[in-house]
mmCIF file of C-alpha atoms in Angstrom:
data_model
loop_
_atom_site.group_PDB
_atom_site.id
_atom_site.type_symbol
_atom_site.label_atom_id
_atom_site.label_comp_id
_atom_site.label_asym_id
_atom_site.label_seq_id
_atom_site.Cartn_x
_atom_site.Cartn_y
_atom_site.Cartn_z
ATOM 1 C CA MET A 1 -9.681 9.820 -104.291
ATOM 2 C CA ARG A 2 -10.201 13.032 -106.436
ATOM 3 C CA ARG A 3 -7.751 14.363 -109.546
ATOM 4 C CA ASN A 4 -7.861 17.470 -108.705
ATOM 5 C CA LEU A 5 -7.313 16.801 -104.934
ATOM 6 C CA VAL A 6 -3.991 15.064 -105.422
ATOM 7 C CA ILE A 7 -3.198 17.473 -108.223
ATOM 8 C CA GLY A 8 -4.006 20.472 -105.782
ATOM 9 C CA ALA A 9 -2.196 18.918 -102.548
ATOM 10 C CA ALA A 10 0.614 17.819 -104.852
ATOM 11 C CA LEU A 11 1.202 21.707 -105.913
ATOM 12 C CA SER A 12 0.552 23.232 -102.728
ATOM 13 C CA PHE A 13 2.995 20.582 -100.860
ATOM 14 C CA VAL A 14 5.800 21.758 -103.326
ATOM 15 C CA VAL A 15 5.460 25.561 -102.600
ATOM 16 C CA LEU A 16 5.230 24.263 -98.665
ATOM 17 C CA MET A 17 8.961 22.674 -98.786
ATOM 18 C CA ALA A 18 10.698 25.727 -100.565
ATOM 19 C CA ALA A 19 9.278 27.612 -98.471
ATOM 20 C CA VAL A 20 10.233 25.515 -95.134
ATOM 21 C CA VAL A 21 13.231 24.218 -96.763
ATOM 22 C CA SER A 22 14.018 28.215 -97.369
ATOM 23 C CA LEU A 23 14.439 28.810 -93.599
ATOM 24 C CA ALA A 24 17.560 26.679 -93.153
ATOM 25 C CA TRP A 25 18.999 26.648 -96.650
ATOM 26 C CA THR A 26 19.045 28.155 -100.391
ATOM 27 C CA PRO A 27 21.379 27.820 -102.892
ATOM 28 C CA TYR A 28 22.788 31.307 -102.502
ATOM 29 C CA ASP A 29 22.002 33.953 -100.280
ATOM 30 C CA HIS A 30 19.299 35.868 -101.735
ATOM 31 C CA SER A 31 20.757 39.073 -100.925
ATOM 32 C CA VAL A 32 24.470 38.583 -101.891
ATOM 33 C CA LEU A 33 24.888 40.688 -105.477
ATOM 34 C CA ASN A 34 27.077 39.561 -107.859
ATOM 35 C CA ILE A 35 26.828 42.028 -111.025
ATOM 36 C CA PRO A 36 29.224 40.896 -113.338
ATOM 37 C CA ASN A 37 26.935 37.720 -113.023
ATOM 38 C CA ARG A 38 23.580 39.394 -114.009
ATOM 39 C CA MET A 39 20.690 38.018 -116.391
ATOM 40 C CA GLN A 40 22.478 35.096 -116.624
ATOM 41 C CA LEU A 41 19.862 31.947 -118.294
ATOM 42 C CA PRO A 42 19.143 29.485 -116.140
ATOM 43 C CA SER A 43 22.245 26.664 -115.350
ATOM 44 C CA PHE A 44 23.312 23.866 -113.665
ATOM 45 C CA GLU A 45 25.354 26.558 -111.447
ATOM 46 C CA HIS A 46 21.840 28.868 -111.144
ATOM 47 C CA TRP A 47 18.966 27.101 -111.413
ATOM 48 C CA LEU A 48 16.339 29.787 -112.520
ATOM 49 C CA GLY A 49 18.812 31.913 -113.773
ATOM 50 C CA THR A 50 20.287 35.279 -112.024
ATOM 51 C CA ASP A 51 18.556 38.780 -112.228
ATOM 52 C CA HIS A 52 19.903 42.335 -113.178
ATOM 53 C CA PHE A 53 21.535 42.670 -109.583
ATOM 54 C CA GLY A 54 23.329 39.104 -110.113
ATOM 55 C CA ARG A 55 21.272 37.335 -107.447
ATOM 56 C CA ASP A 56 20.049 33.657 -107.626
ATOM 57 C CA ILE A 57 16.212 33.270 -108.335
ATOM 58 C CA ALA A 58 16.018 30.215 -107.501
ATOM 59 C CA SER A 59 16.891 31.296 -103.847
ATOM 60 C CA MET A 60 14.636 34.343 -104.066
ATOM 61 C CA ILE A 61 11.697 32.175 -105.131
ATOM 62 C CA MET A 62 12.137 30.139 -102.085
ATOM 63 C CA VAL A 63 12.019 32.902 -99.646
ATOM 64 C CA GLY A 64 9.900 34.797 -101.570
ATOM 65 C CA ALA A 65 7.315 31.799 -100.972
ATOM 66 C CA ARG A 66 8.119 32.221 -97.049
ATOM 67 C CA THR A 67 6.566 35.475 -97.633
ATOM 68 C CA SER A 68 3.861 34.967 -99.774
ATOM 69 C CA ILE A 69 2.681 32.099 -97.292
ATOM 70 C CA SER A 70 3.253 34.052 -94.158
ATOM 71 C CA VAL A 71 1.205 36.265 -94.840
ATOM 72 C CA ALA A 72 -1.480 34.820 -96.541
ATOM 73 C CA LEU A 73 -1.870 32.706 -93.475
ATOM 74 C CA ILE A 74 -1.555 34.622 -91.444
ATOM 75 C CA ALA A 75 -4.670 37.136 -93.247
ATOM 76 C CA VAL A 76 -6.576 33.614 -93.482
ATOM 77 C CA GLY A 77 -6.338 33.465 -89.333
ATOM 78 C CA ILE A 78 -7.101 37.256 -88.660
ATOM 79 C CA GLY A 79 -10.361 36.290 -91.212
ATOM 80 C CA LEU A 80 -11.035 33.330 -89.320
ATOM 81 C CA ILE A 81 -10.573 35.014 -85.472
ATOM 82 C CA VAL A 82 -12.926 38.025 -86.126
ATOM 83 C CA GLY A 83 -15.002 36.534 -89.062
ATOM 84 C CA VAL A 84 -16.383 33.111 -88.098
ATOM 85 C CA PRO A 85 -17.862 34.469 -84.512
ATOM 86 C CA LEU A 86 -19.469 37.668 -85.972
ATOM 87 C CA GLY A 87 -20.775 34.906 -88.143
ATOM 88 C CA LEU A 88 -22.278 33.116 -85.431
ATOM 89 C CA ILE A 89 -23.511 36.131 -83.753
ATOM 90 C CA ALA A 90 -25.469 37.310 -87.070
ATOM 91 C CA ALA A 91 -26.816 34.073 -87.415
ATOM 92 C CA ALA A 92 -28.181 33.390 -83.563
ATOM 93 C CA TYR A 93 -29.706 36.772 -83.881
ATOM 94 C CA ASP A 94 -31.223 36.297 -87.330
ATOM 95 C CA GLY A 95 -33.329 39.042 -88.377
ATOM 96 C CA SER A 96 -32.072 41.222 -85.092
ATOM 97 C CA MET A 97 -30.738 44.752 -85.139
ATOM 98 C CA LEU A 98 -27.711 43.192 -83.808
ATOM 99 C CA ASP A 99 -27.555 40.678 -87.223
ATOM 100 C CA GLU A 100 -28.561 43.749 -89.471
ATOM 101 C CA LEU A 101 -25.250 45.590 -87.679
ATOM 102 C CA ILE A 102 -22.628 42.741 -88.925
ATOM 103 C CA MET A 103 -24.090 42.406 -92.317
ATOM 104 C CA ARG A 104 -24.462 45.992 -93.604
ATOM 105 C CA ALA A 105 -21.080 46.447 -91.245
ATOM 106 C CA ASN A 106 -19.389 43.685 -94.105
ATOM 107 C CA ASP A 107 -21.181 45.029 -96.587
ATOM 108 C CA LEU A 108 -19.184 48.065 -96.249
ATOM 109 C CA ILE A 109 -15.646 46.356 -95.856
ATOM 110 C CA PHE A 110 -16.529 44.704 -99.713
ATOM 111 C CA ALA A 111 -16.963 47.813 -100.902
ATOM 112 C CA PHE A 112 -13.255 48.802 -100.791
ATOM 113 C CA PRO A 113 -11.529 46.035 -102.084
ATOM 114 C CA SER A 114 -8.026 45.066 -100.103
ATOM 115 C CA LEU A 115 -5.625 47.145 -102.771
ATOM 116 C CA ILE A 116 -7.907 50.257 -101.472
ATOM 117 C CA ILE A 117 -7.410 49.282 -97.985
ATOM 118 C CA ALA A 118 -3.341 48.930 -97.771
ATOM 119 C CA ILE A 119 -3.584 51.873 -99.488
ATOM 120 C CA LEU A 120 -4.942 53.811 -96.730
ATOM 121 C CA ILE A 121 -3.365 51.962 -94.471
ATOM 122 C CA THR A 122 -0.136 52.441 -95.788
ATOM 123 C CA ALA A 123 -0.802 56.024 -96.493
ATOM 124 C CA VAL A 124 -0.574 56.120 -92.743
ATOM 125 C CA LEU A 125 1.416 53.835 -91.917
ATOM 126 C CA GLY A 126 3.910 52.985 -94.126
ATOM 127 C CA PRO A 127 4.725 50.404 -97.198
ATOM 128 C CA SER A 128 5.160 46.854 -95.397
ATOM 129 C CA ALA A 129 4.401 43.135 -94.935
ATOM 130 C CA VAL A 130 2.642 43.618 -91.813
ATOM 131 C CA ASN A 131 0.368 46.513 -93.296
ATOM 132 C CA ALA A 132 -0.297 43.988 -96.364
ATOM 133 C CA ILE A 133 -1.335 41.257 -93.394
ATOM 134 C CA ILE A 134 -3.782 43.418 -92.276
ATOM 135 C CA ALA A 135 -5.346 45.005 -95.686
ATOM 136 C CA ILE A 136 -5.676 41.419 -96.742
ATOM 137 C CA GLY A 137 -6.749 39.870 -93.070
ATOM 138 C CA ILE A 138 -9.356 42.984 -93.369
ATOM 139 C CA PHE A 139 -11.125 42.133 -96.515
ATOM 140 C CA ASN A 140 -11.235 38.506 -94.855
ATOM 141 C CA ILE A 141 -13.555 38.855 -92.254
ATOM 142 C CA PRO A 142 -16.951 39.382 -94.356
ATOM 143 C CA VAL A 143 -15.539 36.509 -95.964
ATOM 144 C CA PHE A 144 -15.631 33.988 -93.222
ATOM 145 C CA ALA A 145 -18.991 36.125 -91.646
ATOM 146 C CA ARG A 146 -20.778 35.469 -94.726
ATOM 147 C CA VAL A 147 -19.748 31.925 -94.656
ATOM 148 C CA THR A 148 -20.713 30.733 -91.453
ATOM 149 C CA ARG A 149 -23.661 32.963 -91.125
ATOM 150 C CA GLY A 150 -24.794 30.745 -94.263
ATOM 151 C CA GLY A 151 -23.931 27.298 -93.158
ATOM 152 C CA ALA A 152 -25.561 28.045 -89.497
ATOM 153 C CA LEU A 153 -28.986 29.416 -90.842
ATOM 154 C CA ALA A 154 -29.416 26.660 -92.003
ATOM 155 C CA LEU A 155 -28.572 24.325 -88.951
ATOM 156 C CA TRP A 156 -30.944 26.746 -86.260
ATOM 157 C CA GLU A 157 -33.827 25.057 -87.764
ATOM 158 C CA GLN A 158 -32.526 21.834 -87.313
ATOM 159 C CA ASP A 159 -34.071 19.213 -84.600
ATOM 160 C CA PHE A 160 -30.999 18.668 -83.389
ATOM 161 C CA ILE A 161 -30.870 22.331 -82.217
ATOM 162 C CA LEU A 162 -33.973 22.327 -80.777
ATOM 163 C CA ALA A 163 -33.243 19.130 -78.913
ATOM 164 C CA ALA A 164 -30.610 21.211 -77.214
ATOM 165 C CA ARG A 165 -33.111 24.532 -76.505
ATOM 166 C CA VAL A 166 -35.157 22.222 -75.047
ATOM 167 C CA ALA A 167 -31.996 20.666 -73.090
ATOM 168 C CA GLY A 168 -31.730 24.074 -71.680
ATOM 169 C CA LYS A 169 -28.471 25.023 -73.628
ATOM 170 C CA SER A 170 -27.411 28.543 -74.009
ATOM 171 C CA THR A 171 -27.142 30.180 -77.451
ATOM 172 C CA LEU A 172 -23.333 30.550 -76.574
ATOM 173 C CA GLN A 173 -22.758 26.823 -76.074
ATOM 174 C CA ILE A 174 -25.240 25.790 -79.055
ATOM 175 C CA SER A 175 -23.330 27.959 -81.210
ATOM 176 C CA CYS A 176 -20.039 26.324 -79.891
ATOM 177 C CA GLU A 177 -21.238 22.786 -79.379
ATOM 178 C CA HIS A 178 -23.512 22.490 -82.388
ATOM 179 C CA ILE A 179 -23.287 25.130 -84.911
ATOM 180 C CA LEU A 180 -19.448 25.210 -85.372
ATOM 181 C CA PRO A 181 -18.483 21.966 -85.653
ATOM 182 C CA ASN A 182 -20.751 21.398 -88.281
ATOM 183 C CA VAL A 183 -19.760 24.132 -90.366
ATOM 184 C CA ALA A 184 -16.203 23.654 -90.113
ATOM 185 C CA ASN A 185 -16.144 21.414 -93.674
ATOM 186 C CA LEU A 186 -17.148 24.936 -95.177
ATOM 187 C CA LEU A 187 -14.521 27.163 -93.255
ATOM 188 C CA LEU A 188 -12.120 24.966 -94.112
ATOM 189 C CA VAL A 189 -13.014 24.807 -98.136
ATOM 190 C CA GLN A 190 -12.892 28.556 -97.737
ATOM 191 C CA GLY A 191 -9.925 28.931 -95.991
ATOM 192 C CA THR A 192 -7.904 27.109 -98.554
ATOM 193 C CA ILE A 193 -9.771 29.594 -101.001
ATOM 194 C CA GLN A 194 -8.811 32.770 -99.408
ATOM 195 C CA PHE A 195 -5.370 31.146 -98.762
ATOM 196 C CA SER A 196 -4.821 31.521 -102.488
ATOM 197 C CA LEU A 197 -6.038 34.698 -103.229
ATOM 198 C CA GLY A 198 -4.236 36.119 -100.011
ATOM 199 C CA ILE A 199 -0.965 34.544 -102.004
ATOM 200 C CA LEU A 200 -2.600 36.388 -104.860
ATOM 201 C CA ALA A 201 -3.227 39.274 -102.853
ATOM 202 C CA GLU A 202 0.293 39.908 -101.226
ATOM 203 C CA ALA A 203 1.977 39.441 -104.798
ATOM 204 C CA GLY A 204 -0.053 42.148 -106.432
ATOM 205 C CA LEU A 205 0.394 44.673 -102.993
ATOM 206 C CA SER A 206 4.069 43.765 -104.043
ATOM 207 C CA TYR A 207 3.916 44.583 -107.118
ATOM 208 C CA VAL A 208 3.053 48.203 -106.189
ATOM 209 C CA GLY A 209 5.025 48.145 -103.279
ATOM 210 C CA LEU A 210 2.952 48.412 -100.272
ATOM 211 C CA GLY A 211 3.272 45.003 -99.436
ATOM 212 C CA ALA A 212 7.151 43.321 -98.759
ATOM 213 C CA GLN A 213 10.310 45.874 -98.463
ATOM 214 C CA PRO A 214 13.564 44.913 -100.507
ATOM 215 C CA PRO A 215 15.639 42.990 -99.536
ATOM 216 C CA THR A 216 12.663 40.917 -98.443
ATOM 217 C CA PRO A 217 11.819 38.532 -101.434
ATOM 218 C CA SER A 218 8.579 39.071 -103.037
ATOM 219 C CA TRP A 219 7.101 37.284 -106.220
ATOM 220 C CA GLY A 220 5.452 40.520 -107.012
ATOM 221 C CA ARG A 221 8.190 42.618 -106.770
ATOM 222 C CA MET A 222 10.667 40.106 -108.466
ATOM 223 C CA LEU A 223 7.791 41.085 -111.296
ATOM 224 C CA ALA A 224 7.651 44.769 -110.543
ATOM 225 C CA ASP A 225 11.619 44.484 -111.165
ATOM 226 C CA ALA A 226 11.130 42.361 -114.352
ATOM 227 C CA GLN A 227 9.156 44.258 -116.270
ATOM 228 C CA THR A 228 11.845 46.946 -118.037
ATOM 229 C CA MET A 229 13.957 44.115 -118.494
ATOM 230 C CA VAL A 230 11.264 42.005 -120.789
ATOM 231 C CA GLY A 231 13.026 42.294 -123.848
ATOM 232 C CA LEU A 232 16.730 41.184 -122.377
ATOM 233 C CA ALA A 233 15.764 38.323 -119.791
ATOM 234 C CA PRO A 234 11.836 37.050 -120.126
ATOM 235 C CA HIS A 235 12.970 34.742 -117.408
ATOM 236 C CA LEU A 236 13.112 37.250 -114.859
ATOM 237 C CA ALA A 237 9.401 37.520 -115.401
ATOM 238 C CA LEU A 238 8.289 34.788 -116.207
ATOM 239 C CA ILE A 239 9.495 32.291 -113.354
ATOM 240 C CA PRO A 240 8.021 34.050 -110.629
ATOM 241 C CA GLY A 241 5.064 34.492 -112.280
ATOM 242 C CA ILE A 242 5.191 30.615 -113.393
ATOM 243 C CA ALA A 243 5.107 30.250 -108.988
ATOM 244 C CA ILE A 244 2.357 32.492 -108.503
ATOM 245 C CA ILE A 245 0.379 30.858 -110.944
ATOM 246 C CA LEU A 246 1.068 27.144 -109.643
ATOM 247 C CA SER A 247 0.348 28.357 -105.922
ATOM 248 C CA VAL A 248 -2.925 29.965 -107.013
ATOM 249 C CA LEU A 249 -3.750 26.798 -109.101
ATOM 250 C CA GLY A 250 -2.352 24.091 -106.576
ATOM 251 C CA LEU A 251 -4.628 25.709 -103.869
ATOM 252 C CA ASN A 252 -7.685 26.093 -105.869
ATOM 253 C CA GLN A 253 -7.297 22.897 -106.523
ATOM 254 C CA PHE A 254 -7.037 21.578 -102.883
ATOM 255 C CA GLY A 255 -10.227 23.670 -102.289
ATOM 256 C CA ASP A 256 -12.015 22.269 -104.620
ATOM 257 C CA GLY A 257 -10.337 18.735 -104.230
ATOM 258 C CA LEU A 258 -11.584 18.822 -100.402
ATOM 259 C CA ARG A 259 -15.097 20.503 -101.041
ATOM 260 C CA ASP A 260 -15.945 17.407 -103.449
ATOM 261 C CA VAL A 261 -14.932 14.894 -100.737
ATOM 262 C CA LEU A 262 -16.729 16.974 -97.365
ATOM 263 C CA ASP A 263 -19.987 17.804 -99.218
ATOM 264 C CA PRO A 264 -22.300 13.962 -98.759
ATOM 265 C CA LYS A 265 -24.213 15.156 -101.934
ATOM 266 C CA LEU A 266 -21.170 15.258 -104.561
ATOM 267 C CA ARG A 267 -19.449 12.761 -102.924
ATOM 268 C CA LYS A 268 -22.497 10.562 -103.210
ATOM 269 C CA SER A 269 -22.098 11.981 -106.953
#
């Protein structure tokens, strides 16, 4: 078993379990203010301490994990649902005007990072977690389109695809029945990578006030709230920062491990 796969799976599992458990239980109500107990250090009563409003940081980290995972998961889903069909179409009609149109549109989206897209969206609709999902999801579309097209182009030259053509199968049937299953491994690995980037993007958008809005906890907003009090209570910034690092590191390690396991060349080596 690959070490990076095990480490990544363990870290990802811890973050996922924190998010799942927060649906039913947290040590304290994350929305309750307790000013007399503000900025307490970690203790048996408050495992990770309290913030500048006296809220339990452990509870906020757990609910924040749920926020980050939800935003990233839906954003990756948007990228898959839209990007994969576009990539299949571009590969099936390689060199055609349709292929050029799809790929140039992808280049156009790549020219605007998710933060810029979020600013444009929130300028019209206002800041929210939903708009952060839309911004990150739009940025994921060309990523999955390119990965799908790259993997599919190599497959269209294979003999089994020629046999499917001779059997009278249409381009749509070949794409769905033969191409898509053979690029699924690539999409799975890329999906884990984009999931980690989605968590990082959500934290960044929340940090600048474009993501989840109060009272919904978010790791990025916790960092933003703590930046003026680092000298007084450094744990306010360290704890959400460590949560983001461990989540992104775990998913990246998990994605690398999956790539090593699913790629025949790497598996042999």
